[in-house]
Tab-separated table of C-alpha atoms in Angstrom:
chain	number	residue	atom	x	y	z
A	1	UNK	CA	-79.132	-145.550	17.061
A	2	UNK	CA	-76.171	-147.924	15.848
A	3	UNK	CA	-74.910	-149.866	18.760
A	4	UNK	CA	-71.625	-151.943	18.011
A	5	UNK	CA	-71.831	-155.554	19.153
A	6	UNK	CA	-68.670	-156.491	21.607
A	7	UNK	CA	-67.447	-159.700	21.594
A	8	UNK	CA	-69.277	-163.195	20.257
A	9	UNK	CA	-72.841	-163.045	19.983
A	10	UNK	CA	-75.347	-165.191	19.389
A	11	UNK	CA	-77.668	-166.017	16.737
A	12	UNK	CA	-80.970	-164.032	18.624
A	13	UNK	CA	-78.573	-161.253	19.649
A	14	UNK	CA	-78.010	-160.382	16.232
A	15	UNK	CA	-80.903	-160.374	15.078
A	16	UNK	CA	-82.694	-157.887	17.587
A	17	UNK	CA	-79.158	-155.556	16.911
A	18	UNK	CA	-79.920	-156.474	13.339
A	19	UNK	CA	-83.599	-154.771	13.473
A	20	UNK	CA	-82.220	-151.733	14.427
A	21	UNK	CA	-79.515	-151.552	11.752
A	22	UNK	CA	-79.631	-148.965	8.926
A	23	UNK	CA	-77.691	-151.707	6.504
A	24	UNK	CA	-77.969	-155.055	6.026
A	25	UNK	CA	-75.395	-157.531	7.730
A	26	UNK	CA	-74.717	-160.950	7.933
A	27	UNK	CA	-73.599	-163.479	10.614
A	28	UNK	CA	-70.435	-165.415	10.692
A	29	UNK	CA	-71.219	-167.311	14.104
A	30	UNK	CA	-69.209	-164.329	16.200
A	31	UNK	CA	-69.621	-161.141	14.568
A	32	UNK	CA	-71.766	-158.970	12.448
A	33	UNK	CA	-70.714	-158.595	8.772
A	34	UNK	CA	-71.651	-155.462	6.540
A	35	UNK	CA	-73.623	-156.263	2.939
A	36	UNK	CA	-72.560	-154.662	-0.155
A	37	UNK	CA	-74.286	-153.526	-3.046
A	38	UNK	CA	-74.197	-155.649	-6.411
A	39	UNK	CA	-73.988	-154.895	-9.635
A	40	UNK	CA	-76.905	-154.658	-12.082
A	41	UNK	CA	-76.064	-157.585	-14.027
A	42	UNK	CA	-75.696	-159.696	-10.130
A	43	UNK	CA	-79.219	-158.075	-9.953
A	44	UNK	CA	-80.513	-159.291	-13.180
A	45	UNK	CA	-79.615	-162.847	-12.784
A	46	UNK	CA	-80.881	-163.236	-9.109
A	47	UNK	CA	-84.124	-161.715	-11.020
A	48	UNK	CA	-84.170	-164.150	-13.838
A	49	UNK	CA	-83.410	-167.241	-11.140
A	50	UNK	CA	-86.339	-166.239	-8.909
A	51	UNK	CA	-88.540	-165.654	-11.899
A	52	UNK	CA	-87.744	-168.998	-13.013
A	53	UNK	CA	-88.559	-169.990	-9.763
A	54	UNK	CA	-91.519	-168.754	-9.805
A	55	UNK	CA	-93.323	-169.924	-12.734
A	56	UNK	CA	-92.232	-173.431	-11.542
A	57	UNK	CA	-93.253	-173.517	-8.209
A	58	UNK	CA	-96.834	-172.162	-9.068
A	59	UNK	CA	-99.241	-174.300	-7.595
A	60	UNK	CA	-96.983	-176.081	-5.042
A	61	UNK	CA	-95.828	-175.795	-1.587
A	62	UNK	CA	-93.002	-174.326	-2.155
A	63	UNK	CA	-92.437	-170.396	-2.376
A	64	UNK	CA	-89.298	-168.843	-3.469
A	65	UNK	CA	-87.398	-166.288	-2.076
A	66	UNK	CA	-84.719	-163.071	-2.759
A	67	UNK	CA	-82.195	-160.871	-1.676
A	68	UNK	CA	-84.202	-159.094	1.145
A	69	UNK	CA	-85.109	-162.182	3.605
A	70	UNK	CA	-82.628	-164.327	5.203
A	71	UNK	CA	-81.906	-167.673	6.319
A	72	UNK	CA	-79.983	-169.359	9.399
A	73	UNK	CA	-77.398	-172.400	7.789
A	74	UNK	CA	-74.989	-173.624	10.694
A	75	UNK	CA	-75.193	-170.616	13.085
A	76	UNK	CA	-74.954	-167.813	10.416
A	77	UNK	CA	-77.412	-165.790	9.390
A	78	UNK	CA	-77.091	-165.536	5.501
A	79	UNK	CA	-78.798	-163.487	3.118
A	80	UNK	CA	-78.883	-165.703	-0.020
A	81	UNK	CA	-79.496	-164.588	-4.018
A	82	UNK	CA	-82.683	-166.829	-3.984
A	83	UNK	CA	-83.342	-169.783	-2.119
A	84	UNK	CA	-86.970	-172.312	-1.889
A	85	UNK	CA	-88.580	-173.388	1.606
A	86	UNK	CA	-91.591	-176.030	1.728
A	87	UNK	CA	-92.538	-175.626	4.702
A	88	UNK	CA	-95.411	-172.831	6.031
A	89	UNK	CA	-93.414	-169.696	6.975
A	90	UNK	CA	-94.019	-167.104	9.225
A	91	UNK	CA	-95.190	-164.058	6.714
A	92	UNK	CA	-94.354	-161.538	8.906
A	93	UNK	CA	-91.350	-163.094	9.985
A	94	UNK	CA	-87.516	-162.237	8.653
A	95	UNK	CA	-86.070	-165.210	8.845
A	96	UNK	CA	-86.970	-167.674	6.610
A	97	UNK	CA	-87.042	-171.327	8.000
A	98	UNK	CA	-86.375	-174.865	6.319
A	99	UNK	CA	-84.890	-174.208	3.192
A	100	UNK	CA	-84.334	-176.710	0.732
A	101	UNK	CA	-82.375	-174.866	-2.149
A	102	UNK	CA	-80.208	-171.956	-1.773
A	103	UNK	CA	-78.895	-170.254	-4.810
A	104	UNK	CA	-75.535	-167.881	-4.521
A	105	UNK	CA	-74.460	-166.095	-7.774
A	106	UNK	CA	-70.806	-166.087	-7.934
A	107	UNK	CA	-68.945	-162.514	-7.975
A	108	UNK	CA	-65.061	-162.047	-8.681
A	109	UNK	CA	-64.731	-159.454	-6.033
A	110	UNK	CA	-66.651	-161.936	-3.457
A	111	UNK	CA	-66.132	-165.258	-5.273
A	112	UNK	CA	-63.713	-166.362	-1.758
A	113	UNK	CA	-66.714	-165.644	0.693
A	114	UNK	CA	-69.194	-166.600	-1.689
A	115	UNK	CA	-67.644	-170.329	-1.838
A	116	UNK	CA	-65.781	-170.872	0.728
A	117	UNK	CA	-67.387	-169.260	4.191
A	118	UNK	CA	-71.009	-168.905	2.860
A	119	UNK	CA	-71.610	-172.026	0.960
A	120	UNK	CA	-69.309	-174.723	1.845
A	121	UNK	CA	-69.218	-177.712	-0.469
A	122	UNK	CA	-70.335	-175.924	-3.782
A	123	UNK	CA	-70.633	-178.224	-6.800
A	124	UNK	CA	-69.510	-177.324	-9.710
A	125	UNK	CA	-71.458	-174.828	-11.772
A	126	UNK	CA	-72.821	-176.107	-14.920
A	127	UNK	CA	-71.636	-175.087	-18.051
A	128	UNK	CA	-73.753	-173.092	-20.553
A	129	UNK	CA	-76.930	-175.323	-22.388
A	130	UNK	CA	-77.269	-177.845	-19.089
A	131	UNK	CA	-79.899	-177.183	-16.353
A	132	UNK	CA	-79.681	-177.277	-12.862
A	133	UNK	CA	-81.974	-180.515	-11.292
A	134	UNK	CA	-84.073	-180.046	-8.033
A	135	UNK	CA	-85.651	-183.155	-7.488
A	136	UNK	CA	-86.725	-182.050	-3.925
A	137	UNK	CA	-88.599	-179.304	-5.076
A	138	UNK	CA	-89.465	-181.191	-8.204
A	139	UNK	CA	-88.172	-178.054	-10.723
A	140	UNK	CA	-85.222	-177.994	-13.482
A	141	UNK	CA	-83.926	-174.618	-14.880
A	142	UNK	CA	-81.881	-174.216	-17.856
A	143	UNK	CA	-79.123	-172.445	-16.960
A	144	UNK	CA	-80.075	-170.546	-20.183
A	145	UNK	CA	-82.756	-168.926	-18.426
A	146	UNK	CA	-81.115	-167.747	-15.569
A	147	UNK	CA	-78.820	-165.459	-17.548
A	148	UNK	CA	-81.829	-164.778	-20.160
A	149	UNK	CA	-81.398	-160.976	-21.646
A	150	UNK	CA	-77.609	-161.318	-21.660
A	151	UNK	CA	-74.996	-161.544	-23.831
A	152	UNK	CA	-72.547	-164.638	-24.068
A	153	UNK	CA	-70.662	-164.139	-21.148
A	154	UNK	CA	-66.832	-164.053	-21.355
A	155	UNK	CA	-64.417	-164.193	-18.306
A	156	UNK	CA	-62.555	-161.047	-19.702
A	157	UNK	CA	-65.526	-159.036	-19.493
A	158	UNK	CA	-67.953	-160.436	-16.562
A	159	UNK	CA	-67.968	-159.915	-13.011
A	160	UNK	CA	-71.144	-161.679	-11.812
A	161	UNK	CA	-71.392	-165.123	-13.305
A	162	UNK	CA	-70.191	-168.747	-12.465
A	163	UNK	CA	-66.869	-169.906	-13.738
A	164	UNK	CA	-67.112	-172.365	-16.550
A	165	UNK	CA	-67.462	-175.803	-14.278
């Protein structure tokens, strides 16, 4: 049964309303907030990022993540396109802890909440041919990768990808 939360909530409130939620939501510090879909290309490129991930971080400590697990950043609970812990993690757990890069692919529709209340302080994206540095997860991906099976992207006809930076 859906239960409305009333009034500020915290953190652990949420997430024992979350559990028994149908959808996905997020946390803004106060309130629950409803996830939409994406799109198939938004899909695609959180794909290619985590496989890129992937292939890098064989062999290391660090494990990357998607779409489906979340993360606490300042009192939200956020649901991130791909993000990298280090530390041990609790496997059966929802919430991951500690993590050191958090990846956010930048939609038109959500580009406001996507830079501004999830991620605050977003650098600017690279521009096609560069490659995004990790040093504390020891990786670099070429932004080439991440957006491998596409296209060249054009602002008149894309939806899901970062603006030229």
């Amino acid at each position: 049964m859906n239960i409305a939360l009333h009034g500020p909530t915290t953190v652990a409130e949420f997430l024992a309303w979350e559990e028994r939620q149908p959808l996905r939501y997020e946390f803004d510090g106060t309130r629950p907030l409803a996830i939409a879909g994406g799109t198939l290309r938004h899909n695609r490129i959180c794909r290619n990022i985590n496989g890129a991930l992937d292939g890098r971080l064989r062999g290391s400590t660090c494990q990357a993540f998607g779409t489906d697990v979340k993360i606490i950043a300042n009192n939200h609970i956020r649901y991130p396109d791909a993000f990298v812990t280090c530390s041990p993690q609790n496997e059966i757990g929802t919430v991951a802890e500690a993590p050191v890069v958090v990846f956010e692919v930048i939609n038109n529709s959500t580009e406001s909440i996507d830079r501004v209340d999830e991620l605050p302080g977003y650098l600017a994206v690279p521009r096609e041919g560069e490659t995004i540095d990790l040093p504390a997860i020891l990786v670099e991906i070429a932004i080439d990768d991440l957006y491998e099976g596409f296209e060249t992207l054009t602002p008149q006809d894309e939806t899901d990808h970062p603006p030229p930076g």
